[in-house]
Amino acid sequence: MCNNWAKGHYTEGAELVDSVLDLTHSLGGGTGSGMGTLLLSKIREEFPDRIMNTFSVVPSPKVSEVVLEPYNATLSMHQLVENTDMSFCIDNEALYNICFRTLRLTSPSYGDLNHLISLTMSGVTTCLRFPGQLNADLRKLAVNMVPFPRLHFFMPGFAPLTARNSFDYRAQTVPELMTQMFNSGNMMTACDPRHGRYLTVATIFRGHMSMREVDDQVMAIQNKNSSFFVEWIPNNLKVAVCDVPPRGLKMSATFIGLLALVHRRGHGRDGEASADDEEIFDEEEELAHEYDRDEVQVA
């Protein structure tokens, strides 16, 4: 869709949406953002009582291929707020950081990045497919994780992190998985949780393990890191345990966090935007006319 949200949502995408069945989308390009959110709104109209989840790849300033990514993502956010119950945000910067720093890959491919995303998606939805001691379907997850209907954008993570087609790993314990899950290096979104506070957290364990051990670790992590959780939501760390481990691993854990994070990019001590930011803004304003032709005005 020419990397244009308007073309994907209003013109070219509208002509194709009836023939689309399924997709995994990115918010940076025109198809994933414009047509993806159009498809989402159509599904919401047909199935208003169903839980709607998205796994959305959000743009990152350090890993960017499309100059219109900020506009496409911004125009998509309203659609995700209104038409989804839970959105799991993933960005390429975090995926590349994992590949370079944790997996020691010198030249990660799209297959390596998609492997990390698939681990996360599989972990979030595992309770829909396999039995467990303490299962949590998507509706129960939404009830426990979403304090306000419009506040449903989550930061996912996974442990242990393994390379694609690699089985050279050491067996993990429940305490090790819990520690890794809360490490920013295991998050699929490039932000530092230490700069914010968790409103809610869910941990989904896979494999044969003791529920007593899991409960003890949950209690320990809450007591040790109580300052990272808001105090006005009691018992805001939920646990699910599935008996079936993922392929090639004996145990794994998926992290889902709703983080309240305050971040001011590119501002100095005097509160004014830096010269580099102003130059970027000027360049992006010149691109706004790309949307005008498809009846979208960007102020």
Short mmCIF file of C-alpha atoms in Angstrom, two decimals:
data_model
loop_
_atom_site.label_atom_id
_atom_site.label_comp_id
_atom_site.label_asym_id
_atom_site.label_seq_id
_atom_site.Cartn_x
_atom_site.Cartn_y
_atom_site.Cartn_z
CA MET A 1 0.00 0.00 0.00
CA CYS A 2 2.95 2.30 -0.75
CA ASN A 3 3.77 2.54 2.99
CA ASN A 4 0.73 4.77 3.41
CA TRP A 5 -1.85 4.17 6.15
CA ALA A 6 -4.57 6.01 4.24
CA LYS A 7 -4.23 3.82 1.15
CA GLY A 8 -4.41 0.68 3.27
CA HIS A 9 -7.39 1.83 5.33
CA TYR A 10 -9.54 3.81 2.89
CA THR A 11 -8.71 3.10 -0.76
CA GLU A 12 -6.67 0.10 -1.93
CA GLY A 13 -7.09 -1.86 1.31
CA ALA A 14 -10.86 -1.37 1.33
CA GLU A 15 -11.05 -3.10 -2.06
CA LEU A 16 -9.15 -6.16 -0.81
CA VAL A 17 -10.36 -6.54 2.77
CA ASP A 18 -13.19 -8.98 1.98
CA SER A 19 -10.73 -11.51 0.56
CA VAL A 20 -8.32 -11.39 3.52
CA LEU A 21 -8.57 -14.16 6.10
CA ASP A 22 -5.71 -13.72 8.55
CA LEU A 23 -2.59 -11.63 9.07
CA THR A 24 0.16 -10.72 11.49
CA HIS A 25 0.75 -7.02 11.12
CA SER A 26 3.30 -4.28 11.56
CA LEU A 27 2.25 -0.70 12.26
CA GLY A 28 5.07 0.84 10.23
CA GLY A 29 3.96 0.05 6.68
CA GLY A 30 0.77 0.95 4.88
CA THR A 31 -0.63 -2.58 4.60
CA GLY A 32 -0.12 -3.70 8.20
CA SER A 33 -1.25 -0.40 9.68
CA GLY A 34 -3.99 0.81 7.33
CA MET A 35 -5.43 -2.41 5.95
CA GLY A 36 -4.67 -4.28 9.18
CA THR A 37 -6.75 -1.89 11.28
CA LEU A 38 -9.50 -1.88 8.63
CA LEU A 39 -9.69 -5.67 8.84
CA LEU A 40 -9.73 -5.42 12.62
CA SER A 41 -12.69 -3.03 12.57
CA LYS A 42 -14.60 -5.34 10.19
CA ILE A 43 -14.01 -8.34 12.46
CA ARG A 44 -15.14 -6.32 15.48
CA GLU A 45 -18.38 -5.46 13.68
CA GLU A 46 -19.06 -9.13 12.91
CA PHE A 47 -18.00 -10.53 16.30
CA PRO A 48 -18.51 -7.79 18.91
CA ASP A 49 -18.65 -10.24 21.84
CA ARG A 50 -15.31 -11.94 21.12
CA ILE A 51 -11.96 -11.19 22.74
CA MET A 52 -9.78 -9.43 20.16
CA ASN A 53 -6.00 -9.73 20.48
CA THR A 54 -3.27 -8.32 18.26
CA PHE A 55 0.46 -8.90 18.14
CA SER A 56 1.61 -5.61 16.66
CA VAL A 57 5.14 -4.77 15.55
CA VAL A 58 5.57 -1.10 16.44
CA PRO A 59 8.21 1.13 14.77
CA SER A 60 11.46 2.04 16.46
CA PRO A 61 13.59 5.11 15.62
CA LYS A 62 16.79 3.02 15.64
CA VAL A 63 15.48 0.31 13.28
CA SER A 64 13.42 2.10 10.65
CA GLU A 65 12.96 1.38 6.95
CA VAL A 66 10.01 3.66 6.14
CA VAL A 67 10.04 7.43 6.67
CA LEU A 68 6.26 7.44 7.17
CA GLU A 69 6.37 4.93 10.05
CA PRO A 70 5.57 7.49 12.80
CA TYR A 71 2.43 8.67 10.96
CA ASN A 72 1.28 5.12 10.13
CA ALA A 73 1.68 3.97 13.72
CA THR A 74 0.00 7.05 15.17
CA LEU A 75 -3.01 6.72 12.88
CA SER A 76 -3.30 3.04 13.83
CA MET A 77 -3.30 3.56 17.59
CA HIS A 78 -6.85 4.90 17.72
CA GLN A 79 -8.08 1.79 15.90
CA LEU A 80 -6.25 -0.49 18.32
CA VAL A 81 -7.64 1.40 21.30
CA GLU A 82 -11.22 1.09 20.07
CA ASN A 83 -11.25 -2.35 18.42
CA THR A 84 -8.97 -4.60 20.48
CA ASP A 85 -9.14 -5.98 24.00
CA MET A 86 -5.41 -6.70 24.27
CA SER A 87 -2.50 -5.57 22.09
CA PHE A 88 0.95 -7.07 22.53
CA CYS A 89 3.59 -4.60 21.36
CA ILE A 90 6.79 -5.89 19.76
CA ASP A 91 9.52 -3.78 18.18
CA ASN A 92 12.43 -4.67 15.93
CA GLU A 93 14.97 -2.82 18.06
CA ALA A 94 14.33 -5.19 20.98
CA LEU A 95 14.44 -8.22 18.68
CA TYR A 96 17.78 -7.16 17.19
CA ASN A 97 19.17 -6.47 20.67
CA ILE A 98 18.25 -10.00 21.73
CA CYS A 99 19.83 -11.49 18.61
CA PHE A 100 23.08 -9.53 18.99
CA ARG A 101 23.56 -9.45 22.76
CA THR A 102 21.90 -12.63 24.04
CA LEU A 103 21.97 -15.08 21.14
CA ARG A 104 25.31 -13.79 19.77
CA LEU A 105 24.10 -13.78 16.17
CA THR A 106 26.31 -11.69 13.88
CA SER A 107 23.76 -11.28 11.08
CA PRO A 108 20.21 -12.11 12.21
CA SER A 109 17.70 -12.89 9.47
CA TYR A 110 13.94 -12.31 9.38
CA GLY A 111 13.64 -15.98 10.33
CA ASP A 112 15.56 -15.31 13.55
CA LEU A 113 13.35 -12.32 14.38
CA ASN A 114 10.16 -14.22 13.57
CA HIS A 115 11.36 -17.10 15.76
CA LEU A 116 11.39 -14.78 18.78
CA ILE A 117 7.93 -13.44 17.93
CA SER A 118 6.55 -16.96 17.48
CA LEU A 119 7.89 -18.00 20.89
CA THR A 120 6.02 -15.11 22.48
CA MET A 121 2.78 -15.70 20.55
CA SER A 122 2.88 -19.40 21.37
CA GLY A 123 3.45 -18.67 25.04
CA VAL A 124 0.58 -16.19 25.32
CA THR A 125 -1.91 -18.56 23.65
CA THR A 126 -0.61 -21.85 25.07
CA CYS A 127 -3.49 -22.28 27.53
CA LEU A 128 -5.92 -22.35 24.60
CA ARG A 129 -4.24 -25.46 23.20
CA PHE A 130 -2.89 -27.53 26.10
CA PRO A 131 -4.07 -28.63 29.56
CA GLY A 132 -2.48 -27.31 32.71
CA GLN A 133 -2.63 -27.11 36.49
CA LEU A 134 -3.72 -23.47 36.38
CA ASN A 135 -4.99 -22.40 32.98
CA ALA A 136 -5.99 -18.91 31.87
CA ASP A 137 -7.82 -18.31 28.60
CA LEU A 138 -7.77 -14.97 26.79
CA ARG A 139 -10.92 -13.70 28.46
CA LYS A 140 -9.63 -14.47 31.94
CA LEU A 141 -6.32 -12.88 30.98
CA ALA A 142 -8.09 -9.71 29.86
CA VAL A 143 -10.14 -9.52 33.06
CA ASN A 144 -7.02 -9.78 35.22
CA MET A 145 -4.72 -7.62 33.11
CA VAL A 146 -6.80 -4.65 31.93
CA PRO A 147 -7.64 -2.14 34.70
CA PHE A 148 -9.26 0.29 32.23
CA PRO A 149 -10.75 -0.76 28.86
CA ARG A 150 -8.60 1.59 26.77
CA LEU A 151 -5.39 0.75 28.64
CA HIS A 152 -4.55 -2.60 27.07
CA PHE A 153 -1.12 -2.32 25.44
CA PHE A 154 1.24 -4.92 26.85
CA MET A 155 4.98 -5.52 26.85
CA PRO A 156 5.69 -9.24 26.30
CA GLY A 157 8.82 -11.19 27.15
CA PHE A 158 10.09 -14.76 27.05
CA ALA A 159 12.56 -17.02 28.86
CA PRO A 160 14.79 -18.80 28.14
CA LEU A 161 15.84 -17.12 24.91
CA THR A 162 17.17 -19.62 22.38
CA ALA A 163 18.33 -19.30 18.78
CA ARG A 164 16.37 -20.87 15.96
CA ASN A 165 17.19 -24.56 15.35
CA SER A 166 19.55 -24.54 18.32
CA PHE A 167 19.21 -27.04 21.16
CA ASP A 168 22.50 -26.22 22.90
CA TYR A 169 21.08 -24.89 26.16
CA ARG A 170 21.16 -25.54 29.88
CA ALA A 171 18.03 -26.70 31.66
CA GLN A 172 16.38 -23.83 33.54
CA THR A 173 14.85 -23.76 37.00
CA VAL A 174 11.73 -21.87 38.07
CA PRO A 175 13.74 -19.19 39.99
CA GLU A 176 15.97 -18.65 36.95
CA LEU A 177 12.98 -18.30 34.63
CA MET A 178 11.35 -15.81 36.99
CA THR A 179 14.53 -13.71 37.16
CA GLN A 180 15.02 -13.75 33.39
CA MET A 181 11.40 -12.79 32.71
CA PHE A 182 11.71 -9.53 34.63
CA ASN A 183 15.01 -8.67 32.94
CA SER A 184 14.67 -5.90 30.33
CA GLY A 185 16.96 -7.91 28.02
CA ASN A 186 14.24 -10.54 27.67
CA MET A 187 11.51 -8.06 26.72
CA MET A 188 10.21 -7.89 23.14
CA THR A 189 9.76 -4.12 23.51
CA ALA A 190 12.82 -1.88 23.83
CA CYS A 191 12.15 0.05 27.00
CA ASP A 192 13.53 -0.06 30.52
CA PRO A 193 10.87 -1.13 33.06
CA ARG A 194 12.90 0.50 35.84
CA HIS A 195 11.69 3.89 34.57
CA GLY A 196 8.05 3.00 35.21
CA ARG A 197 5.75 0.92 37.39
CA TYR A 198 3.78 -2.19 36.57
CA LEU A 199 0.01 -1.95 36.82
CA THR A 200 -0.50 -5.66 36.15
CA VAL A 201 1.72 -8.62 35.25
CA ALA A 202 0.96 -12.14 34.04
CA THR A 203 3.43 -15.03 33.90
CA ILE A 204 2.65 -18.16 31.87
CA PHE A 205 4.86 -21.15 32.69
CA ARG A 206 5.19 -24.24 30.51
CA GLY A 207 6.58 -27.62 31.54
CA HIS A 208 6.47 -29.94 34.53
CA MET A 209 6.99 -27.95 37.72
CA SER A 210 5.74 -27.64 41.25
CA MET A 211 2.92 -25.17 41.84
CA ARG A 212 4.32 -24.60 45.32
CA GLU A 213 7.64 -23.50 43.85
CA VAL A 214 5.91 -21.19 41.38
CA ASP A 215 3.81 -19.58 44.13
CA ASP A 216 6.90 -19.11 46.31
CA GLN A 217 8.75 -17.37 43.48
CA VAL A 218 5.80 -15.11 42.72
CA MET A 219 5.62 -14.09 46.38
CA ALA A 220 9.37 -13.49 46.49
CA ILE A 221 9.43 -11.33 43.35
CA GLN A 222 6.56 -9.18 44.63
CA ASN A 223 8.15 -8.69 48.04
CA LYS A 224 11.59 -7.95 46.60
CA ASN A 225 10.37 -5.58 43.88
CA SER A 226 7.29 -4.06 45.47
CA SER A 227 8.40 -0.56 44.44
CA PHE A 228 8.00 -1.54 40.76
CA PHE A 229 4.29 -2.39 41.21
CA VAL A 230 1.52 0.14 41.79
CA GLU A 231 0.07 -0.17 45.28
CA TRP A 232 -3.54 0.60 44.32
CA ILE A 233 -4.02 -2.72 42.45
CA PRO A 234 -3.61 -5.57 44.97
CA ASN A 235 -2.48 -9.04 43.85
CA ASN A 236 -1.60 -7.71 40.41
CA LEU A 237 0.74 -10.57 39.43
CA LYS A 238 -1.20 -13.46 37.88
CA VAL A 239 0.14 -16.93 37.11
CA ALA A 240 -0.83 -19.65 34.64
CA VAL A 241 0.86 -23.05 34.37
CA CYS A 242 0.63 -25.36 31.35
CA ASP A 243 1.93 -28.92 31.65
CA VAL A 244 3.16 -29.19 28.04
CA PRO A 245 6.62 -27.65 27.45
CA PRO A 246 7.52 -25.98 24.14
CA ARG A 247 9.39 -27.97 21.53
CA GLY A 248 13.04 -28.41 22.43
CA LEU A 249 12.72 -27.05 25.99
CA LYS A 250 11.90 -28.62 29.34
CA MET A 251 10.55 -25.39 30.82
CA SER A 252 9.73 -21.92 29.59
CA ALA A 253 7.99 -18.80 30.81
CA THR A 254 6.16 -16.00 29.00
CA PHE A 255 5.93 -12.53 30.53
CA ILE A 256 3.09 -10.05 29.96
CA GLY A 257 3.37 -6.64 31.57
CA LEU A 258 1.20 -3.53 31.60
CA LEU A 259 3.69 -0.79 32.35
CA ALA A 260 3.06 2.86 33.18
CA LEU A 261 6.12 4.52 31.68
CA VAL A 262 6.95 8.22 31.41
CA HIS A 263 9.56 9.05 28.78
CA ARG A 264 10.58 12.38 27.25
CA ARG A 265 12.64 11.87 24.11
CA GLY A 266 15.10 14.48 22.89
CA HIS A 267 14.45 17.13 25.53
CA GLY A 268 17.22 18.95 27.34
CA ARG A 269 17.26 20.36 30.84
CA ASP A 270 15.44 23.49 29.73
CA GLY A 271 12.51 21.40 28.43
CA GLU A 272 12.95 22.43 24.79
CA ALA A 273 13.28 19.99 21.91
CA SER A 274 16.79 19.45 20.59
CA ALA A 275 17.88 20.72 17.18
CA ASP A 276 18.04 17.16 15.83
CA ASP A 277 14.41 16.56 16.81
CA GLU A 278 13.27 19.80 15.19
CA GLU A 279 15.03 18.82 11.97
CA ILE A 280 13.29 15.43 12.03
CA PHE A 281 9.91 17.09 12.61
CA ASP A 282 10.48 19.46 9.68
CA GLU A 283 11.31 16.57 7.36
CA GLU A 284 8.22 14.63 8.45
CA GLU A 285 5.95 17.63 7.89
CA GLU A 286 7.06 17.65 4.26
CA LEU A 287 5.74 14.08 3.94
CA ALA A 288 2.26 14.86 5.30
CA HIS A 289 0.94 15.61 1.80
CA GLU A 290 1.21 11.86 1.05
CA TYR A 291 -1.91 11.38 3.21
CA ASP A 292 -3.85 14.38 1.89
CA ARG A 293 -4.44 12.65 -1.44
CA ASP A 294 -6.33 9.89 0.38
CA GLU A 295 -8.50 12.26 2.41
CA VAL A 296 -6.48 12.07 5.63
CA GLN A 297 -5.25 15.38 7.01
CA VAL A 298 -2.21 15.27 9.29
CA ALA A 299 -1.91 18.46 11.34
#
